[in-house]
Coordinates of C-alpha atoms and ligand atoms in Angstrom, one line a residue:
X1 CA 0.1 0.0 -0.1
X2 CA 1.7 3.4 -0.9
X3 CA 0.6 7.0 0.1
X4 CA 0.8 10.2 -2.3
X5 CA 2.5 13.4 -0.6
X6 CA 1.6 16.4 -2.3
X7 CA 2.9 19.8 -1.5
X8 CA 2.2 22.4 -3.3
X9 CA 3.6 25.6 -4.9
X10 CA 1.7 28.7 -6.0
X11 CA 2.6 31.8 -7.7
X12 CA -0.1 34.8 -6.9
X13 CA 0.5 37.8 -9.3
X14 CA -0.6 40.7 -6.7
X15 CA -2.8 42.8 -8.4
X16 CA -0.7 46.3 -7.3
X17 CA -1.0 49.2 -9.9
X18 CA 2.9 48.9 -10.9
X19 CA 5.6 46.7 -10.5
X20 CA 7.5 45.6 -7.6
X21 CA 10.5 48.0 -7.6
X22 CA 9.6 50.5 -10.5
X23 CA 6.5 52.5 -11.2
X24 CA 5.5 50.9 -15.0
X25 CA 2.0 49.7 -15.2
X26 CA 0.9 45.7 -14.1
X27 CA -1.8 45.8 -16.5
X28 CA -2.5 43.0 -18.9
X29 CA -2.3 42.8 -22.8
X30 CA -0.6 46.0 -23.5
X31 CA 1.5 46.4 -26.3
X32 CA 5.1 44.1 -26.0
X33 CA 7.3 45.6 -24.1
X34 CA 5.6 49.3 -23.6
X35 CA 5.4 48.8 -19.9
X36 CA 9.2 49.2 -19.3
X37 CA 11.9 51.6 -17.8
X38 CA 15.2 51.4 -17.0
X39 CA 14.8 49.5 -14.0
X40 CA 12.8 46.3 -15.2
X41 CA 14.8 46.4 -18.4
X42 CA 17.8 46.2 -16.0
X43 CA 20.0 48.6 -17.6
X44 CA 23.3 49.3 -16.0
X45 CA 22.9 52.0 -13.0
X46 CA 18.9 51.5 -12.4
X47 CA 17.7 51.0 -9.1
X48 CA 15.5 48.8 -7.2
X49 CA 12.5 50.9 -4.8
X50 CA 10.3 48.8 -3.4
X51 CA 6.5 48.9 -3.6
X52 CA 4.8 49.6 -0.6
X53 CA 1.6 48.2 -1.8
X54 CA 2.9 44.5 -2.7
X55 CA 4.1 44.4 0.9
X56 CA 0.8 45.4 2.1
X57 CA -1.1 42.9 0.2
X58 CA 1.8 40.1 1.3
X59 CA 1.0 40.7 4.9
X60 CA -2.8 40.9 4.2
X61 CA -2.4 37.5 2.9
X62 CA -0.5 36.2 6.5
X63 CA -3.4 37.4 8.1
X64 CA -5.9 36.3 6.2
X65 CA -4.3 32.4 7.2
X66 CA -3.3 33.0 10.5
X67 CA 0.1 33.0 10.0
X68 CA 3.2 35.2 11.5
X69 CA 3.7 38.1 9.7
X70 CA 8.0 39.1 9.9
X71 CA 8.2 42.6 11.3
X72 CA 11.1 42.6 9.5
X73 CA 12.1 40.4 6.0
X74 CA 15.0 40.5 3.5
X75 CA 15.6 40.6 -0.1
X76 CA 17.9 37.7 -1.6
X77 CA 19.3 37.6 -5.1
X78 CA 19.0 34.0 -7.0
X79 CA 21.2 34.0 -9.9
X80 CA 20.2 32.3 -13.0
X81 CA 20.0 32.9 -17.1
X82 CA 16.9 33.1 -18.9
X83 CA 15.8 34.7 -21.8
X84 CA 12.9 36.9 -20.3
X85 CA 15.1 38.1 -17.3
X86 CA 17.5 40.4 -18.4
X87 CA 18.9 40.7 -15.2
X88 CA 20.1 37.4 -14.9
X89 CA 18.9 37.3 -12.0
X90 CA 15.6 37.3 -9.8
X91 CA 15.0 38.9 -6.6
X92 CA 13.1 36.8 -3.7
X93 CA 12.8 36.0 -0.8
X94 CA 14.6 33.4 0.4
X95 CA 16.1 33.3 4.2
X96 CA 13.6 35.1 5.7
X97 CA 10.1 35.9 3.8
X98 CA 7.7 37.9 5.1
X99 CA 4.9 35.4 5.7
X100 CA 5.3 32.1 7.4
X101 CA 4.0 29.5 9.2
X102 CA -0.3 29.9 8.4
X103 CA -2.4 27.0 8.0
X104 CA -5.3 26.6 5.5
X105 CA -8.5 24.5 6.4
X106 CA -10.6 22.3 3.6
X107 CA -13.7 21.4 3.1
X108 CA -14.5 17.9 2.1
X109 CA -18.3 17.2 0.8
X110 CA -18.5 14.7 3.4
X111 CA -18.5 17.4 6.0
X112 CA -15.1 16.4 7.2
X113 CA -12.3 19.3 7.5
X114 CA -8.4 19.2 7.5
X115 CA -5.8 21.8 8.0
X116 CA -3.5 21.8 5.7
X117 CA 0.3 23.9 6.9
X118 CA 0.9 26.7 4.7
X119 CA 5.3 26.9 5.1
X120 CA 5.9 30.5 3.9
X121 CA 4.2 33.4 1.5
X122 CA 7.5 35.6 -0.1
X123 CA 7.6 38.4 -2.0
X124 CA 9.3 38.3 -5.7
X125 CA 9.5 39.9 -8.9
X126 CA 8.3 37.8 -11.9
X127 CA 10.2 37.6 -15.4
X128 CA 9.2 38.6 -18.6
X129 CA 7.7 36.4 -21.2
X130 CA 9.3 34.3 -24.0
X131 CA 6.8 34.0 -27.4
X132 CA 7.8 31.6 -29.8
X133 CA 6.1 32.0 -33.3
X134 CA 7.6 29.8 -35.7
X135 CA 11.4 30.3 -36.4
X136 CA 11.1 32.9 -34.4
X137 CA 11.3 33.7 -31.1
X138 CA 10.7 37.1 -28.8
X139 CA 10.7 38.8 -25.4
X140 CA 8.2 40.5 -24.0
X141 CA 9.0 42.3 -21.1
X142 CA 6.1 43.8 -19.6
X143 CA 5.8 41.5 -17.0
X144 CA 8.9 41.5 -15.8
X145 CA 9.1 42.8 -12.7
X146 CA 5.4 42.7 -11.6
X147 CA 5.2 41.6 -8.0
X148 CA 4.3 38.0 -7.2
X149 CA 3.7 36.5 -4.0
X150 CA 5.0 32.9 -3.9
X151 CA 2.8 30.8 -1.3
X152 CA 4.8 27.4 0.0
X153 CA 2.6 24.7 1.6
X154 CA 3.7 21.8 3.8
X155 CA 3.3 18.9 1.9
X156 CA 0.2 17.9 4.1
X157 CA -2.0 16.8 1.0
X158 CA -2.3 12.8 0.7
X159 CA -4.3 13.0 -2.9
X160 CA -5.2 14.9 -5.9
X161 CA -8.6 15.8 -4.2
X162 CA -7.3 17.2 -1.1
X163 CA -4.5 19.0 -3.8
X164 CA -7.4 20.7 -5.7
X165 CA -9.4 21.9 -2.1
X166 CA -6.3 23.3 -0.7
X167 CA -5.8 25.1 -4.4
X168 CA -9.8 26.2 -4.2
X169 CA -9.7 27.7 -1.1
X170 CA -6.6 29.6 -1.8
X171 CA -7.8 30.9 -4.8
X172 CA -11.0 31.9 -2.9
X173 CA -9.1 33.8 -0.1
X174 CA -6.4 35.7 -2.4
X175 CA -9.9 36.9 -4.2
X176 CA -11.2 37.4 -1.0
X177 CA -9.0 39.8 0.1
X178 CA -8.5 41.5 -3.2
X179 CA -4.6 40.9 -3.4
X180 CA -5.5 38.9 -6.8
X181 CA -7.2 38.7 -9.7
X182 CA -6.1 35.0 -9.5
X183 CA -6.9 34.1 -13.3
X184 CA -5.7 31.2 -14.2
X185 CA -5.3 31.6 -18.0
X186 CA -3.7 34.9 -17.7
X187 CA -1.4 33.3 -15.0
X188 CA -1.9 35.2 -12.2
X189 CA -2.3 32.2 -9.8
X190 CA 0.2 29.4 -11.2
X191 CA 0.6 26.5 -9.3
X192 CA 3.7 23.6 -9.1
X193 CA 2.6 20.8 -7.8
X194 CA 5.4 18.2 -5.5
X195 CA 4.6 15.4 -5.7
X196 CA 6.4 11.9 -4.1
X197 CA 5.0 8.2 -2.8
X198 CA 6.4 5.9 0.2
X199 CA 4.9 2.6 1.6
X200 CA 2.3 4.0 4.0
X201 CA 3.4 3.9 7.5
X202 CA 6.6 4.9 6.7
X203 CA 7.9 8.6 8.1
X204 CA 10.8 8.9 5.3
X205 CA 10.2 11.4 2.0
X206 CA 11.3 9.8 -1.2
X207 CA 12.1 11.3 -4.4
X208 CA 9.7 14.5 -5.1
X209 CA 8.9 14.9 -9.0
X210 CA 7.8 19.5 -9.7
X211 CA 5.1 19.4 -12.4
X212 CA 4.9 22.9 -13.3
X213 CA 2.3 26.0 -14.5
X214 CA -0.6 23.9 -14.8
X215 CA -3.2 26.3 -15.8
X216 CA -6.7 24.8 -14.5
X217 CA -7.6 22.7 -11.6
X218 CA -8.6 19.7 -13.7
X219 CA -5.4 19.8 -15.7
X220 CA -3.9 19.5 -12.0
X221 CA -6.0 16.8 -10.7
X222 CA -5.1 14.9 -13.9
X223 CA -1.5 15.5 -13.9
X224 CA -1.0 14.4 -10.5
X225 CA -3.1 11.3 -11.1
X226 CA -1.0 10.4 -14.1
X227 CA 2.3 11.0 -12.1
X228 CA 1.3 8.9 -8.8
X229 CA 0.5 5.8 -11.2
X230 CA 3.9 6.2 -13.3
X231 CA 6.0 6.9 -9.6
X232 CA 4.4 3.5 -8.7
X233 CA 4.5 1.4 -11.8
X234 CA 8.0 2.0 -11.4
X235 CA 7.9 1.0 -7.7
X236 CA 6.5 -2.0 -8.2
X237 CA 8.4 -3.1 -11.6
X238 CA 11.4 -2.9 -9.4
X239 CA 13.1 0.5 -11.4
X240 CA 12.0 3.0 -8.6
X241 CA 15.3 4.4 -8.1
X242 CA 16.5 4.7 -11.2
X243 CA 13.4 6.0 -13.2
X244 CA 12.1 8.8 -10.5
X245 CA 14.6 11.4 -10.0
X246 CA 14.3 14.4 -7.9
X247 CA 13.5 16.6 -11.8
X248 CA 10.9 19.2 -13.2
X249 CA 8.3 17.7 -15.4
X250 CA 5.7 19.3 -17.6
X251 CA 1.7 18.2 -17.9
X252 CA 1.3 17.5 -22.0
X253 CA -2.4 17.5 -21.7
X254 CA -3.2 16.4 -25.3
X255 CA -0.9 13.0 -24.5
X256 CA -2.3 12.7 -20.9
X257 CA 1.5 12.5 -19.5
X258 CA 4.1 14.1 -17.8
X259 CA 7.6 14.3 -19.0
X260 CA 11.1 15.5 -17.9
X261 CA 11.6 19.2 -18.6
X262 CA 14.6 19.6 -16.7
X263 CA 16.7 18.4 -13.7
X264 CA 15.3 20.0 -11.1
X265 CA 18.3 22.3 -9.6
X266 CA 18.8 22.9 -5.1
X267 CA 19.1 26.2 -3.9
X268 CA 23.1 26.2 -4.2
X269 CA 22.9 26.3 -7.7
X270 CA 21.3 29.1 -7.3
X271 CA 23.9 31.6 -5.7
X272 CA 21.7 33.2 -3.4
X273 CA 22.9 36.2 -1.5
X274 CA 21.5 39.0 0.3
X275 CA 20.4 41.9 -2.2
X276 CA 22.5 44.6 -1.6
X277 CA 20.7 47.1 -3.5
X278 CA 17.6 46.7 -1.5
X279 CA 16.9 47.6 2.2
X280 CA 15.4 45.1 4.9
X281 CA 11.8 45.7 4.7
X282 CA 10.6 46.5 8.0
X283 CA 6.8 46.7 8.9
X284 CA 5.9 49.3 11.3
X285 CA 2.7 49.9 13.5
X286 CA 0.6 51.6 11.3
X287 CA 1.2 49.4 8.4
X288 CA 1.1 46.2 10.7
X289 CA -2.5 47.4 11.5
X290 CA -3.2 47.6 7.6
X291 CA -2.2 44.6 7.0
X292 CA -4.5 43.1 9.8
X293 CA -7.3 45.0 8.6
X294 CA -8.9 42.5 6.0
X295 CA -12.4 42.1 4.9
X296 CA -14.8 38.7 5.3
X297 CA -13.4 35.3 4.9
X298 CA -14.9 32.6 2.6
X299 CA -15.3 30.5 6.3
X300 CA -16.1 33.5 8.5
X301 CA -18.8 34.4 6.0
X302 CA -20.2 30.9 6.0
X303 CA -20.5 30.5 9.2
X304 CA -22.2 33.7 9.4
X305 CA -24.5 32.5 6.9
X306 CA -25.5 29.2 8.9
X307 CA -25.9 31.3 11.9
X308 CA -27.5 34.7 10.9
X309 CA -30.1 32.7 8.0
X310 CA -29.9 28.9 9.3
X311 CA -28.3 27.6 6.1
X312 CA -27.3 24.6 6.2
X313 CA -23.3 23.9 5.9
X314 CA -22.9 22.1 2.6
X315 CA -25.0 25.1 1.3
X316 CA -23.2 27.9 2.8
X317 CA -19.7 26.5 1.8
X318 CA -21.6 26.3 -2.1
X319 CA -22.8 29.9 -1.3
X320 CA -19.5 31.6 -0.4
X321 CA -16.9 29.3 -1.9
X322 CA -16.4 32.1 -4.8
X323 CA -16.9 35.4 -4.1
X324 CA -18.8 36.4 -6.6
X325 CA -21.4 33.9 -6.2
X326 CA -21.3 35.1 -2.7
X327 CA -21.6 38.6 -4.0
X328 CA -24.9 37.5 -6.1
X329 CA -26.4 35.8 -3.1
X330 CA -26.2 39.1 -1.0
X331 CA -27.1 41.1 -3.7
X332 CA -30.8 38.3 -4.0
X333 CA -31.3 39.1 -0.4
X334 CA -31.5 43.0 -0.8
X335 CA -34.9 41.8 -2.3
X336 CA -36.2 41.1 0.8
X337 CA -36.6 37.4 0.4
X338 CA -35.9 34.0 2.6
X339 CA -32.3 33.0 2.4
X340 CA -33.5 29.4 2.3
X341 CA -35.3 30.3 -0.9
X342 CA -32.0 32.2 -2.3
X343 CA -30.1 29.3 -1.6
X344 CA -32.4 27.0 -3.8
X345 CA -33.3 29.2 -6.2
X346 CA -29.8 30.1 -6.9
X347 CA -27.6 27.0 -6.7
X348 CA -30.6 24.8 -7.6
X349 CA -32.9 26.3 -10.2
X350 CA -30.7 28.5 -11.8
X351 CA -27.1 27.0 -11.2
X352 CA -28.8 23.9 -12.7
X353 CA -29.9 25.6 -15.9
X354 CA -26.9 27.1 -16.7
X355 CA -24.6 25.2 -19.1
X356 CA -20.7 24.8 -18.6
X357 CA -20.0 25.6 -15.4
X358 CA -21.0 29.3 -16.0
X359 CA -21.4 30.7 -12.5
X360 CA -24.8 32.7 -12.2
X361 CA -23.1 35.9 -12.0
X362 CA -21.9 35.5 -15.5
X363 CA -25.3 34.2 -16.6
X364 CA -27.7 36.8 -18.1
X365 CA -29.8 36.4 -15.0
X366 CA -29.1 39.2 -12.4
X367 CA -29.5 39.2 -8.7
X368 CA -32.0 41.2 -8.7
X369 CA -34.1 39.2 -11.4
X370 CA -33.9 36.1 -9.7
X371 CA -34.6 37.6 -6.1
X372 CA -37.6 39.5 -7.9
X373 CA -38.5 36.5 -8.9
X374 CA -38.4 34.7 -5.6
X375 CA -40.1 37.9 -3.9
X376 CA -43.4 37.2 -6.4
X377 CA -43.4 33.2 -5.2
X378 CA -43.4 34.5 -1.9
X379 CA -45.9 37.1 -2.1
X380 CA -47.9 34.6 -3.3
X381 CA -48.4 36.1 -6.6
X382 CA -46.7 33.7 -8.8
X383 CA -46.6 29.5 -7.7
X384 CA -43.6 28.4 -8.3
X385 CA -43.9 26.3 -11.3
X386 CA -45.0 29.3 -13.1
X387 CA -41.7 30.9 -11.4
X388 CA -39.5 27.9 -13.3
X389 CA -40.8 29.0 -16.7
X390 CA -40.2 32.6 -16.2
X391 CA -36.7 31.2 -15.2
X392 CA -36.7 29.9 -18.6
X393 CA -37.7 32.3 -20.4
X394 CA -35.1 34.5 -18.7
X395 CA -32.2 32.7 -20.0
X396 CA -33.9 32.2 -23.5
X397 CA -34.3 35.9 -24.0
X398 CA -31.6 36.9 -22.3
X399 CA -32.9 38.7 -19.0
X400 CA -36.4 40.7 -18.9
X401 CA -38.5 42.4 -16.0
X402 CA -40.1 39.8 -14.2
X403 CA -43.1 41.5 -13.5
X404 CA -44.0 42.2 -17.3
X405 CA -42.9 38.5 -18.5
X406 CA -45.3 37.6 -15.6
X407 CA -48.2 39.4 -17.3
X408 CA -47.2 38.5 -21.1
X409 CA -46.6 34.7 -19.8
X410 CA -50.7 35.2 -17.9
X411 CA -49.3 33.6 -14.7
X412 CA -50.6 35.5 -12.2
X413 CA -51.8 33.7 -9.4
X414 CA -55.7 34.2 -8.5
X415 CA -55.3 35.2 -5.1
X416 CA -58.5 37.1 -5.6
X417 CA -61.3 35.7 -3.1
X418 CA -64.6 36.5 -5.1
X419 CA -63.6 35.0 -8.3
X420 CA -62.2 31.6 -6.8
X421 CA -65.4 32.0 -4.5
X422 CA -67.9 32.1 -7.8
X423 CA -65.6 29.2 -9.7
X424 CA -65.9 27.0 -6.4
X425 CA -69.4 27.3 -6.5
X426 CA -69.6 26.2 -9.6
X427 CA -67.9 23.2 -9.0
X428 CA -69.3 22.0 -6.1
X429 CA -73.1 22.5 -7.8
X430 CA -72.1 20.5 -10.9
X431 CA -71.1 17.6 -8.6
X432 CA -73.8 17.7 -6.0
X433 CA -73.4 13.6 -5.1
X434 CA -69.8 13.9 -4.7
X435 CA -70.1 16.6 -2.2
X436 CA -73.0 14.4 0.0
X437 CA -70.3 11.5 -0.4
X438 CA -67.2 14.4 0.8
X439 CA -69.9 15.2 3.6
X440 CA -70.3 11.3 4.5
X441 CA -66.6 10.8 5.4
X442 CA -64.8 10.2 2.2
X443 CA -62.2 12.7 2.7
X444 CA -60.2 11.3 -0.3
X445 CA -62.3 13.7 -2.5
X446 CA -61.1 16.9 -1.1
X447 CA -58.4 16.1 -4.0
X448 CA -61.0 16.0 -6.7
X449 CA -62.0 19.0 -6.2
X450 CA -59.0 20.7 -5.5
X451 CA -58.0 19.5 -9.0
X452 CA -61.4 20.5 -10.1
X453 CA -61.2 24.1 -9.4
X454 CA -57.3 24.4 -10.5
X455 CA -58.0 22.8 -14.0
X456 CA -61.2 25.7 -14.0
X457 CA -58.6 28.4 -13.1
X458 CA -56.4 27.0 -16.0
X459 CA -53.4 26.3 -13.0
X460 CA -53.6 30.0 -11.9
X461 CA -55.4 29.6 -8.4
X462 CA -53.6 30.5 -5.6
X463 CA -53.3 26.9 -4.3
X464 CA -53.3 28.6 -0.4
X465 CA -56.3 30.9 -1.0
X466 CA -58.0 27.9 -3.1
X467 CA -57.8 25.7 -0.3
X468 CA -59.2 28.1 2.3
X469 CA -62.3 28.5 0.1
X470 CA -62.7 25.1 -0.5
X471 CA -62.3 23.8 3.3
X472 CA -64.9 26.5 4.7
X473 CA -67.5 25.5 1.9
X474 CA -67.3 22.3 2.0
X475 CA -67.7 22.7 5.9
X476 CA -71.1 24.7 5.3
Ligands
LIG1 ZN1 9.5 49.1 -15.1
LIG2 MN1 8.7 31.6 -7.5

């Protein structure tokens, strides 16, 4: 029996206005090499000046994961040549990072929780980008010097599922505290996975293999599963020692395999030394106060929804997992509706109708529309069945005014007692024999009268009002 050991390194691009050591903008998709200056081009004599906002955001992350924010931290120089790094080194934090010893709780579907330790989070500058177009390769330095927060977990995860739960929680947290847009496609949330296996019961860690820069949760899960299978097979075939070496591998989505990219360097290979161009980073009281002032986190919001609105924990987790869903839900509540109804209509009815994993906030049905729809049910203006019809209509017609649609589709319930009374009177008169049977004890006939009345109203009768009148009339 084997056990899988997974540790994760995530590079999060901090959403500051300007780069880490110069005032160039960090905006995405500008003309190549236009967001550059002597500092991020590493021209001789240009010196770095630290961006305070990047430090503040890194510290906020520390608060969010219950970590130590070091009041004094340092930058180090990591030497390596790469065409997209004109300085031939990266400024990072090796020996004393700004954030250490954090934790993050993951939630399983069955209600279990597990704590994953975070070893450290340090600030560093990003490299540029190499762009390969046929026979020509270009270098774009717009991204060079963009602030990153590298978040390193302890090897606490034991399967791909746990790794994905950790990543989703981390993704959610950095978006809640607004330190990154964490857009995976644009590279603002880049994941490196370290995977090893060992016989169950052993404490020793075996050779770990790193899989780099996988840009979707689904691919990460697949890459881990493939890599674990490769390592187990090597063990079972007796070739573990020779086949499984410390290296960086990449995941090939098309071929469904991981393959070797390069041997993994040790820290010594990078010739780290304290960065001579920067002072130590000192977090003073005022700055520390700012770092502690973070918005409500997903777990806190979840607990509040359970406490304030009596939501089930599972529902609260679904609602709070993504910031946009939480905002959508809260906007629905502005319509003054019950939280439980809001959950059902958001997570079951709307979400169930959206295709391809589209989020409610990306759909054509706004929170105000859905909230109003639920409100009309609660006001007995429409039935739940009619509301589902309206929701289909909204999706098909890319939104619309709820009350106008109720009119157009003729779905308003008749709660007008006078009209219903007349209608019921007619039905009872036409079924005198059945009325007699009912009165002599055949209770089941009540359903027959309800059915007849509903049919006569063409389904528009408010069921509660209908029941009340019917009961009163039959008791006479
Ligand atoms: Zn610059
Ligand atoms: Mn890094």
